[in-house]
XYZ file of C-alpha atoms in Angstrom:
699
model
C -26.563 -36.352 -45.891
C -28.333 -39.718 -46.429
C -28.528 -41.277 -49.912
C -31.418 -43.811 -50.618
C -31.569 -45.317 -54.117
C -29.571 -42.358 -55.352
C -31.867 -39.676 -53.699
C -30.306 -37.498 -51.087
C -32.041 -36.703 -47.746
C -31.160 -34.927 -44.620
C -30.559 -31.335 -44.214
C -27.821 -31.107 -47.027
C -29.822 -33.495 -49.308
C -32.957 -31.598 -48.993
C -31.233 -28.269 -49.688
C -29.360 -29.726 -52.631
C -32.518 -31.152 -54.179
C -34.271 -27.818 -53.674
C -31.470 -26.001 -55.395
C -31.601 -28.379 -58.425
C -35.258 -27.981 -58.622
C -34.900 -24.183 -58.550
C -32.387 -24.281 -61.354
C -34.390 -26.831 -63.431
C -31.129 -29.239 -63.413
C -30.836 -32.856 -63.057
C -28.998 -34.235 -59.994
C -26.367 -37.069 -60.037
C -24.474 -38.123 -56.981
C -21.112 -39.809 -57.194
C -18.575 -41.008 -54.562
C -15.068 -39.813 -54.686
C -12.855 -41.279 -57.515
C -9.655 -40.959 -55.414
C -9.497 -41.424 -51.758
C -12.531 -40.639 -49.493
C -13.593 -37.912 -47.031
C -14.327 -34.287 -47.659
C -10.938 -33.662 -49.365
C -7.439 -32.799 -48.609
C -4.296 -31.531 -50.228
C -1.779 -34.254 -50.098
C 1.889 -33.942 -49.335
C 2.668 -34.301 -53.064
C 0.454 -31.431 -54.098
C -2.418 -33.320 -55.351
C -6.005 -33.485 -53.975
C -8.039 -36.480 -52.753
C -11.516 -36.936 -51.635
C -14.757 -35.280 -52.633
C -12.977 -31.909 -53.478
C -10.539 -33.833 -55.725
C -13.457 -34.574 -58.035
C -14.234 -30.821 -58.276
C -10.664 -29.848 -58.774
C -10.020 -32.386 -61.538
C -13.233 -31.677 -63.378
C -14.939 -34.984 -62.452
C -17.742 -33.109 -60.643
C -19.208 -29.665 -60.772
C -19.547 -28.950 -57.127
C -18.994 -30.550 -53.677
C -21.456 -29.828 -50.883
C -19.747 -30.781 -47.644
C -19.499 -29.477 -44.142
C -15.704 -29.319 -44.517
C -13.923 -26.528 -42.522
C -12.375 -23.758 -44.718
C -8.605 -24.037 -44.601
C -6.207 -21.871 -46.388
C -5.556 -24.586 -49.100
C -9.335 -24.922 -49.779
C -9.807 -21.251 -49.829
C -6.980 -20.801 -52.212
C -7.689 -23.707 -54.718
C -11.542 -23.429 -54.881
C -14.295 -21.014 -55.360
C -17.008 -20.986 -52.668
C -20.689 -20.046 -52.430
C -22.159 -17.805 -49.887
C -22.325 -19.481 -46.436
C -25.726 -20.793 -45.586
C -24.928 -22.418 -42.305
C -22.458 -22.478 -39.473
C -20.704 -25.644 -38.393
C -19.891 -25.606 -34.655
C -16.881 -27.873 -33.911
C -16.538 -29.172 -30.323
C -14.468 -31.591 -28.307
C -16.039 -34.966 -27.633
C -14.665 -37.635 -25.294
C -15.845 -40.592 -23.061
C -18.793 -40.058 -20.748
C -17.970 -39.249 -17.186
C -19.219 -41.105 -14.113
C -22.312 -39.574 -12.759
C -22.499 -38.456 -9.154
C -24.537 -40.422 -6.862
C -28.238 -39.111 -6.591
C -28.045 -39.176 -3.005
C -25.256 -36.663 -2.907
C -27.552 -34.030 -4.538
C -29.204 -33.656 -1.180
C -26.199 -31.915 0.093
C -25.229 -30.147 -3.267
C -27.579 -27.038 -2.768
C -24.986 -25.478 -0.334
C -21.387 -24.722 -0.460
C -18.997 -26.571 1.904
C -18.826 -23.598 4.301
C -22.658 -23.476 4.444
C -22.908 -27.058 5.215
C -20.560 -26.698 8.203
C -22.585 -23.735 9.455
C -25.782 -25.690 9.269
C -24.282 -28.693 10.962
C -23.026 -26.655 13.790
C -26.497 -24.809 14.186
C -28.235 -28.216 14.373
C -25.569 -29.540 16.852
C -26.342 -26.605 19.117
C -30.105 -27.591 18.870
C -29.239 -31.057 20.147
C -27.168 -29.771 22.955
C -29.771 -27.371 23.980
C -32.388 -30.017 23.915
C -30.260 -32.286 26.230
C -29.550 -29.318 28.515
C -33.334 -28.573 29.058
C -33.857 -32.049 30.133
C -31.334 -31.891 32.914
C -32.205 -30.884 36.466
C -29.972 -27.778 36.108
C -32.518 -26.448 33.681
C -35.321 -26.634 36.356
C -33.077 -25.025 38.813
C -32.665 -22.076 36.245
C -36.259 -21.891 35.699
C -36.890 -21.938 39.577
C -34.490 -19.203 40.204
C -36.215 -17.044 37.486
C -39.493 -17.908 38.896
C -40.755 -19.281 35.416
C -42.820 -22.417 35.233
C -41.580 -25.294 33.156
C -43.007 -25.415 29.541
C -45.278 -28.304 28.985
C -43.406 -29.420 25.713
C -39.775 -28.956 24.739
C -39.442 -25.583 23.183
C -36.815 -26.909 20.634
C -38.951 -29.875 19.690
C -41.991 -27.569 19.206
C -40.119 -25.053 17.039
C -38.666 -28.171 15.080
C -42.213 -29.128 14.333
C -42.971 -25.649 12.956
C -39.863 -25.900 10.756
C -41.082 -29.223 9.278
C -44.271 -27.687 8.298
C -46.460 -28.913 11.146
C -49.280 -26.743 12.164
C -48.663 -24.621 15.259
C -51.610 -25.135 17.572
C -50.442 -23.022 20.500
C -47.577 -20.577 21.070
C -45.797 -19.999 24.383
C -47.440 -17.357 26.595
C -44.216 -16.157 28.127
C -42.943 -13.129 26.019
C -39.408 -14.339 26.294
C -40.114 -17.848 25.102
C -42.423 -16.385 22.313
C -39.503 -14.301 20.901
C -37.261 -17.304 20.812
C -39.783 -19.451 19.144
C -40.711 -16.683 16.488
C -37.035 -16.228 15.771
C -36.519 -19.903 15.250
C -39.462 -20.209 13.008
C -38.150 -17.439 10.846
C -34.713 -18.773 10.613
C -35.942 -22.294 9.844
C -38.309 -20.828 7.137
C -35.415 -19.271 5.388
C -33.255 -22.221 5.449
C -35.892 -24.471 4.153
C -36.983 -22.041 1.441
C -33.323 -21.646 0.084
C -32.778 -25.315 0.392
C -35.749 -26.145 -1.596
C -34.984 -23.862 -4.389
C -31.393 -24.922 -4.790
C -32.313 -28.630 -4.454
C -34.715 -28.330 -7.369
C -31.871 -27.003 -9.433
C -29.498 -29.545 -8.245
C -31.907 -32.451 -9.090
C -32.187 -31.257 -12.657
C -28.544 -31.203 -13.262
C -26.202 -34.057 -13.796
C -22.874 -33.699 -12.126
C -19.954 -35.815 -13.141
C -17.178 -36.885 -10.935
C -14.300 -36.238 -13.442
C -15.458 -33.823 -15.972
C -12.918 -32.504 -18.656
C -13.569 -28.853 -18.802
C -11.062 -27.884 -21.580
C -8.550 -29.367 -23.882
C -5.672 -28.647 -21.511
C -7.240 -31.028 -19.029
C -7.046 -33.770 -21.518
C -3.468 -32.889 -22.250
C -2.635 -33.041 -18.689
C -4.335 -36.501 -18.410
C -2.210 -37.657 -21.481
C -5.149 -38.295 -23.559
C -4.900 -38.764 -27.349
C -6.267 -35.770 -29.421
C -7.510 -36.052 -32.959
C -10.014 -35.330 -35.587
C -10.247 -34.541 -39.257
C -6.877 -33.483 -40.918
C -8.437 -30.122 -41.906
C -9.106 -29.246 -38.245
C -5.513 -29.800 -37.368
C -4.436 -26.860 -39.293
C -6.209 -24.602 -36.934
C -3.616 -25.628 -34.138
C -0.435 -25.067 -36.143
C 0.594 -22.492 -33.602
C -0.094 -24.789 -30.560
C 2.462 -27.554 -30.719
C 1.187 -29.418 -27.713
C -2.058 -30.143 -29.641
C -0.613 -30.073 -33.332
C 2.201 -32.462 -32.638
C 0.112 -35.145 -31.036
C -2.770 -34.980 -33.445
C -4.328 -38.297 -34.504
C -5.963 -38.003 -37.873
C -9.375 -39.667 -38.279
C -10.773 -40.022 -41.885
C -14.525 -39.549 -42.460
C -15.144 -43.150 -42.391
C -13.369 -43.730 -39.090
C -15.319 -41.202 -37.220
C -18.258 -43.330 -36.060
C -15.835 -46.161 -35.033
C -14.022 -43.769 -33.033
C -17.078 -42.392 -31.314
C -18.292 -45.995 -30.444
C -14.891 -46.604 -28.711
C -15.397 -43.512 -26.927
C -18.693 -44.536 -25.574
C -17.007 -47.647 -24.309
C -14.630 -45.736 -22.158
C -11.486 -45.333 -24.380
C -9.589 -42.062 -23.269
C -8.941 -39.877 -26.106
C -10.717 -36.484 -27.416
C -12.097 -35.964 -30.857
C -12.739 -32.694 -32.661
C -16.178 -33.200 -34.542
C -19.314 -31.376 -35.576
C -21.601 -30.660 -32.754
C -24.714 -31.744 -34.567
C -23.086 -34.871 -35.685
C -22.158 -36.030 -32.111
C -25.599 -35.210 -30.941
C -27.249 -37.320 -33.644
C -24.914 -40.082 -32.963
C -25.802 -40.123 -29.407
C -29.415 -40.051 -30.119
C -29.393 -42.674 -32.626
C -27.240 -45.192 -30.625
C -28.641 -44.217 -27.247
C -25.143 -43.584 -26.096
C -23.745 -40.813 -23.939
C -20.710 -38.822 -24.623
C -19.214 -36.021 -22.805
C -18.927 -32.787 -24.826
C -16.286 -30.287 -23.440
C -17.738 -26.897 -22.858
C -14.672 -25.472 -24.700
C -15.371 -24.460 -28.287
C -12.858 -25.404 -30.981
C -14.202 -23.209 -33.977
C -17.238 -22.120 -35.693
C -16.876 -22.506 -39.574
C -19.270 -21.359 -42.242
C -20.738 -24.083 -44.503
C -20.252 -23.565 -48.182
C -20.360 -25.118 -51.513
C -17.050 -25.765 -53.324
C -16.780 -24.997 -57.044
C -14.032 -25.148 -59.393
C -12.501 -21.672 -59.940
C -14.756 -19.632 -62.472
C -17.571 -22.103 -62.232
C -20.571 -20.976 -64.280
C -22.950 -22.497 -61.599
C -21.646 -20.206 -58.797
C -23.746 -17.154 -59.574
C -26.870 -19.163 -60.159
C -26.588 -21.183 -56.979
C -25.647 -18.067 -54.894
C -28.914 -16.392 -56.003
C -30.948 -19.351 -54.853
C -29.131 -19.605 -51.425
C -29.416 -15.984 -50.985
C -33.261 -16.249 -51.175
C -33.196 -19.297 -48.859
C -30.996 -17.734 -46.210
C -33.009 -14.401 -46.170
C -36.148 -16.224 -45.675
C -34.566 -18.329 -42.863
C -35.316 -21.624 -44.542
C -31.718 -22.917 -44.161
C -31.491 -22.315 -40.645
C -34.788 -23.939 -39.919
C -34.000 -26.939 -42.153
C -30.783 -27.687 -40.209
C -32.422 -27.066 -36.810
C -35.240 -29.597 -37.509
C -32.882 -32.307 -38.895
C -30.640 -31.863 -35.831
C -33.328 -32.057 -33.270
C -35.655 -34.705 -34.842
C -34.004 -36.933 -37.538
C -30.883 -38.919 -37.794
C -28.828 -38.523 -40.901
C -25.995 -41.030 -41.598
C -23.039 -38.676 -42.340
C -21.034 -39.899 -45.340
C -18.969 -38.037 -47.847
C -20.443 -37.531 -51.236
C -19.736 -35.548 -54.222
C -22.576 -34.068 -56.309
C -22.846 -33.248 -60.005
C -24.818 -30.486 -60.288
C -16.966 -9.024 -63.714
C -13.369 -8.716 -62.386
C -12.298 -8.158 -58.766
C -9.896 -5.436 -57.752
C -8.248 -4.665 -54.500
C -5.467 -2.255 -53.534
C -2.110 -3.991 -54.032
C 0.487 -2.677 -51.450
C 1.961 -3.315 -48.207
C 1.186 -1.125 -45.466
C 2.840 -0.678 -42.093
C 0.550 -0.455 -39.097
C 1.964 0.378 -35.562
C 0.097 -0.267 -32.419
C 1.078 -0.052 -28.707
C 0.705 -3.166 -26.705
C -2.662 -3.679 -25.121
C -4.560 -1.405 -27.681
C -6.678 -2.610 -30.427
C -5.289 -2.917 -33.987
C -7.550 -2.422 -36.989
C -6.484 -3.360 -40.532
C -8.872 -2.102 -43.347
C -8.914 -3.667 -46.783
C -10.637 -1.737 -49.550
C -12.156 -4.130 -52.193
C -14.115 -3.269 -55.269
C -16.258 -5.378 -57.626
C -16.238 -8.343 -55.132
C -19.259 -10.054 -56.672
C -19.497 -13.573 -55.470
C -16.164 -13.962 -54.262
C -15.100 -13.805 -50.678
C -12.608 -11.871 -48.588
C -10.555 -13.677 -46.258
C -7.860 -12.407 -43.618
C -4.941 -14.649 -42.916
C -1.678 -14.494 -40.889
C 1.147 -15.133 -43.557
C 3.811 -16.491 -41.173
C 1.576 -19.352 -39.833
C -0.595 -19.756 -42.842
C -3.626 -19.410 -40.518
C -6.934 -18.314 -41.863
C -8.501 -15.767 -39.547
C -11.680 -14.860 -41.012
C -13.709 -15.405 -44.197
C -16.401 -12.928 -45.066
C -17.866 -11.907 -41.815
C -17.143 -15.155 -40.095
C -14.304 -15.689 -37.575
C -12.512 -18.958 -38.339
C -9.773 -18.850 -35.856
C -10.429 -19.675 -32.253
C -8.567 -16.706 -31.117
C -11.253 -14.738 -29.279
C -9.407 -11.545 -29.797
C -9.893 -11.378 -33.533
C -12.978 -9.674 -35.124
C -14.073 -8.868 -38.632
C -16.535 -6.317 -39.791
C -17.682 -4.678 -43.014
C -17.405 -1.140 -42.040
C -18.367 0.167 -45.396
C -19.660 -1.294 -48.772
C -16.093 -1.675 -49.966
C -14.132 -1.851 -46.715
C -13.487 -4.997 -44.653
C -11.783 -4.418 -41.234
C -9.999 -6.980 -39.289
C -9.520 -6.073 -35.562
C -6.995 -7.526 -33.060
C -8.161 -6.651 -29.599
C -5.569 -6.109 -26.752
C -2.565 -6.743 -29.039
C 0.554 -8.583 -27.812
C 3.961 -8.658 -29.050
C 3.340 -12.155 -30.579
C 0.700 -10.474 -32.863
C 3.556 -8.834 -34.815
C 3.403 -10.461 -38.332
C 2.443 -9.949 -41.754
C -1.433 -10.122 -42.362
C -2.953 -10.452 -45.833
C -6.526 -9.526 -47.048
C -7.050 -12.064 -49.844
C -9.561 -12.864 -52.470
C -9.912 -16.319 -53.906
C -9.646 -15.334 -57.539
C -7.227 -17.037 -60.188
C -4.641 -15.609 -59.725
C -4.905 -14.711 -56.263
C -5.567 -10.961 -55.304
C -4.299 -9.807 -52.051
C -3.201 -6.714 -49.863
C -0.611 -7.061 -47.122
C -0.340 -5.379 -43.930
C 2.780 -5.455 -41.675
C 1.576 -5.235 -37.935
C 4.150 -3.818 -35.558
C 3.331 -4.121 -31.784
C 5.367 -1.454 -29.900
C 6.111 -2.029 -26.235
C 7.035 0.704 -23.763
C 10.433 0.417 -22.201
C 11.188 -1.531 -18.933
C 14.317 -1.690 -17.003
C 15.623 -5.341 -16.656
C 16.797 -5.186 -13.103
C 18.382 -8.581 -13.007
C 20.849 -7.498 -15.796
C 21.420 -4.023 -14.573
C 23.986 -2.637 -12.069
C 22.910 -2.064 -8.529
C 24.404 -0.017 -5.770
C 28.154 0.479 -6.410
C 31.115 1.046 -3.847
C 34.612 1.658 -5.304
C 37.686 3.252 -3.952
C 38.878 6.640 -5.289
C 40.892 6.249 -8.412
C 39.324 2.900 -9.413
C 37.621 2.241 -12.625
C 33.865 1.744 -12.862
C 31.714 -0.107 -15.269
C 28.053 0.284 -15.065
C 25.420 -1.499 -17.091
C 21.635 -0.666 -17.672
C 19.521 -3.289 -19.505
C 16.113 -2.457 -20.809
C 13.468 -4.354 -22.936
C 11.031 -2.757 -25.227
C 9.894 -2.545 -28.786
C 11.620 -0.726 -30.557
C 14.839 -1.427 -28.660
C 15.163 1.459 -25.976
C 17.951 3.938 -25.925
C 19.868 4.325 -22.674
C 20.883 7.647 -21.343
C 22.941 8.251 -18.221
C 22.649 11.318 -16.045
C 23.665 12.332 -12.522
C 20.969 12.942 -10.011
C 22.431 16.233 -8.982
C 22.622 17.324 -12.622
C 26.498 17.825 -12.300
C 28.789 16.870 -15.320
C 29.780 13.287 -15.799
C 33.540 12.601 -16.492
C 33.803 9.776 -19.282
C 36.997 9.246 -20.974
C 38.663 12.388 -19.613
C 35.660 14.477 -20.994
C 33.005 16.255 -18.920
C 29.655 15.611 -20.340
C 26.009 16.458 -19.141
C 24.704 12.958 -20.307
C 25.940 9.806 -21.787
C 24.288 7.383 -24.165
C 24.842 3.606 -24.214
C 24.112 0.537 -22.217
C 27.524 0.804 -20.520
C 28.993 3.721 -18.610
C 32.787 3.389 -18.098
C 34.653 5.637 -15.861
C 38.517 5.158 -15.908
C 39.153 7.042 -12.502
C 36.482 7.403 -9.874
C 36.720 10.897 -7.942
C 35.277 11.725 -4.590
C 32.926 14.257 -6.174
C 31.194 11.639 -8.051
C 29.511 10.273 -4.990
C 25.697 10.400 -5.156
C 23.487 8.469 -7.573
C 23.198 8.059 -11.339
C 20.050 7.603 -13.385
C 19.921 5.193 -16.524
C 16.896 6.257 -18.468
C 15.498 4.057 -21.121
C 13.210 5.569 -23.746
C 12.091 4.264 -27.192
C 9.592 6.769 -28.324
C 6.651 4.848 -26.588
C 5.688 6.649 -23.409
C 6.357 6.534 -20.616
C 10.172 6.502 -20.328
C 11.579 4.606 -17.331
C 14.678 5.087 -15.251
C 16.620 3.331 -12.522
C 18.495 5.049 -9.702
C 22.005 3.493 -9.179
C 23.678 4.834 -6.075
C 27.490 5.352 -6.366
C 29.703 5.506 -3.366
C 33.368 6.435 -3.887
C 35.402 5.755 -0.752
C 38.020 8.605 -0.443
C 40.090 9.883 2.432
C 39.135 13.394 3.942
C 40.182 16.496 2.076
C 39.782 19.814 4.037
C 39.651 23.185 2.692
C 39.363 26.506 4.410
C 38.446 29.336 2.224
C 39.216 32.290 4.440
C 42.779 31.399 5.977
C 42.915 34.782 7.905
C 39.981 35.824 9.923
C 39.785 39.133 11.802
C 37.405 40.058 14.510
C 37.135 42.823 17.077
C 37.745 42.138 20.671
C 34.322 41.347 22.478
C 32.653 40.048 19.615
C 32.020 36.596 18.202
C 34.183 34.677 15.557
C 32.926 31.988 13.340
C 35.500 29.817 11.546
C 34.395 27.555 8.734
C 36.010 24.287 7.426
C 34.880 22.329 4.291
C 35.575 18.692 4.074
C 35.178 16.079 1.212
C 35.337 12.432 2.456
C 33.349 9.201 2.175
C 32.395 7.530 4.472
C 31.402 10.570 6.410
C 34.291 11.590 8.823
C 34.589 12.596 12.444
C 35.383 16.198 12.670
C 37.096 17.997 15.532
C 38.972 21.340 16.165
C 42.381 22.121 17.932
C 43.834 25.556 19.136
C 47.269 26.859 18.607
C 48.387 24.654 21.474
C 47.082 21.516 19.724
C 44.431 21.171 22.515
C 41.072 19.564 21.381
C 38.403 22.188 21.535
C 35.343 21.165 23.432
C 31.852 22.689 23.411
C 31.070 24.996 26.160
C 30.219 28.583 26.933
C 33.367 29.693 25.059
C 33.484 27.501 22.074
C 30.576 25.921 20.065
C 31.249 23.292 17.224
C 28.618 22.149 14.709
C 29.324 19.838 11.702
C 26.818 19.213 8.945
C 27.205 15.935 7.094
C 25.775 15.696 3.464
C 26.782 12.810 1.219
C 30.570 13.317 0.733
C 30.432 17.166 1.209
C 30.592 18.348 4.828
C 30.952 21.602 6.461
C 32.272 22.194 10.179
C 31.836 25.520 12.075
C 33.763 26.733 15.126
C 32.262 29.632 16.975
C 34.227 31.447 19.429
C 32.258 33.644 21.782
C 33.362 37.034 23.264
C 36.784 37.139 21.643
C 39.693 38.298 23.616
C 43.371 38.976 22.848
C 44.200 35.466 24.340
C 41.942 33.829 21.619
C 44.090 35.043 18.766
C 46.080 32.367 16.933
C 46.012 29.440 14.627
C 42.948 26.939 14.817
C 43.255 23.404 13.175
C 40.280 21.583 11.499
C 40.796 17.837 11.640
C 38.773 15.125 9.681
C 39.152 11.469 10.182
C 37.577 8.270 8.617
C 38.466 4.660 7.946
C 40.667 5.660 4.963
C 42.876 8.481 6.647
C 42.722 11.860 7.766
C 42.960 15.583 6.742
C 43.826 18.794 8.432
C 43.852 22.503 7.623
C 44.205 25.784 9.770
C 42.804 29.259 9.860
C 44.350 32.120 11.700
C 42.304 34.413 14.005
C 43.523 37.895 14.561
C 42.197 40.991 16.379
C 41.634 44.554 14.935
C 43.018 47.541 17.053
C 42.253 51.276 16.169
C 44.608 54.331 16.353
C 43.521 57.927 16.522
C 45.906 61.006 16.258
C 45.336 63.967 18.416
C 46.948 67.433 17.824
C 47.983 69.772 20.498
C 50.181 72.829 20.786
C 52.853 70.952 22.506
C 53.067 67.799 20.307
C 51.377 64.761 18.825
C 50.511 61.332 20.411
C 48.648 58.142 19.525
C 45.802 56.359 21.389
C 44.932 52.689 20.634
C 41.694 51.003 21.252
C 40.614 47.436 20.935
C 36.791 48.055 20.541
C 34.925 48.582 17.245
C 33.385 51.904 16.465
C 31.162 50.843 13.524
C 30.955 48.952 10.290
C 31.568 45.161 9.957
C 33.600 43.281 12.736
C 35.134 40.689 10.583
C 37.996 41.260 8.096
C 40.641 39.468 6.207
C 44.061 40.814 6.683
C 45.409 42.623 3.494
C 49.129 42.753 3.898
C 49.761 44.707 0.727
C 47.900 47.736 2.131
C 49.052 47.514 5.781
C 51.811 49.706 6.904
C 54.232 47.394 8.685
C 55.166 50.172 10.970
C 51.911 50.091 12.538
C 52.161 46.258 13.404
C 52.790 45.862 17.067
C 55.019 43.127 18.457
C 51.851 40.878 18.907
C 51.676 39.300 15.518
C 47.877 38.495 15.934
C 46.854 42.159 16.676
C 46.633 44.540 13.883
C 46.615 48.294 14.642
C 44.971 50.393 11.961
C 45.638 54.277 11.311
C 42.718 56.757 10.836
C 43.238 56.652 7.119
C 43.115 52.680 7.069
C 40.038 52.658 9.180
C 38.329 54.968 6.794
C 39.213 52.615 3.957
C 37.893 49.719 5.829
C 34.777 51.576 6.658
C 35.473 51.425 10.437
C 35.008 55.268 10.917
C 33.407 57.846 8.583
C 34.472 61.439 8.025
C 32.160 64.357 8.646
């Protein structure tokens, strides 16, 4: 706004005079009584600047381009927004790239290399065809030498010279046509991109974003009101240099002279300044904020409704946007701070809990009735940051959006929520007293195992204690459950359980049968649950077990002896006979051992059993921790048949099976000891015993 003899001009001035004319009101302009600038809340709780005159009833309204902060929103009533202020970062002009370098700019570095190589080949080829060897090649092919250099001729075509004559030889004609086509494409692409490069100013050291200025140790500053937008970014907030309104122009002059710092300023103001003083400043492409422009009133001002009705008509007809656009492009307006003399709301009062999983969108909806001319603002309570006012997004957080989904419903949307978004949010109306509704946003995070803080593969000796730890992150805090991979029971504190809950799993005495793996499963109600497999190795000496200690078989058949071993590390297993001789694989004996984790099985097969094979066989298992041994006794079945004659009775014995199964375990309780022969490993069965065993049947 510019003031000449007490008459305002410029975009704000013209709009202000038009509002006064519409309301048939007189217009009186005054400068701030206390301080200067748009106005700010001092540390002692008092106001200064233009807004102070409104707050302390020295003026009816203040028409400024001040950004809307939480303190301004809370203490003042605002009109409808009639313009949007775009705030940008401005710094010193960068050095322009030399115009001669633009000749190379149309192509990337790799393309430039490819072109250089292709033209180098042209030069080499030109030199080659001027050598005697070229004539020799043409002579061997019985081809006459061209009158002109083929490469030079095609180069003329590339440069746009008319082609009067093409080669008559078909091979040369194809080469020339291909070269013409190649050169035409290169020349066309180069021309198109060169035109674009010539229209663009390229700077040698552009600052593209505020982080570049921080890295270069630049000073950062601007109006104090803009500082509040960076309260959650200490790298900017803590190094902020406050520029009062009357210091902005001097600061921009210093920038134009090359001083290295960055100022946050109205985009239109920076463009007008450059045009008026014929100076060049560099505007970073990174946006700071877009803040709506409003008129500030004292709370419950009687002028608010009347001015809002006039502004509504001007905005709907597009007058305000055209007014600011024209002044920004064609006229300079000296920006100085001035002051001008110129139902009930109801919102649901409660606190609601909203839960959203990380990465999804969170929507908070505030229902407001009888809003009238007041505005709905969304703010984050812990940082006292205004997010939106009306349908304008104030924060520079690109994930924030606001919409009026229904006539009485205002929805704040946070896209792709993060754990840092967990906070108390408030839907607020700038009434007196303040009316608000709170929303507690909880961002849930699926569980994740923290490998660095969790146990890995564990190796212990049998009898040692074990302490396993499983750490997991997530919101809410995950619950840890332990299970065995083979679903067998866990022994914890002397008690066998199917699962155990807790970050720690403590086992007082590790047993061999605990070999395998454990799963720690983290879950917090947010899918998916995750788990970690922890291998557990319990070092134990071999323990051998033979379930069938006595094994019977008929002579001539095969016997299969079995031995079970528990051991880790896996043992070496071998068999010995009754003479303590180690049994080797062959046609008579076959051994086979199946190793599986800590439980192993060994088989000894004896083919075509004879009476000499009867006896005790020993199963041996050996590993680095010790050895174990057990035995099984192999015996033969012999049958007896009683024959009656007139002269007497006698018994015939046979070592061959008649029917039924061949393998039996000796039952000493039912065996008549009188039937046992002197050979302890041969059992003679009576006809009655054979019927009981199922060896023979009765007709």
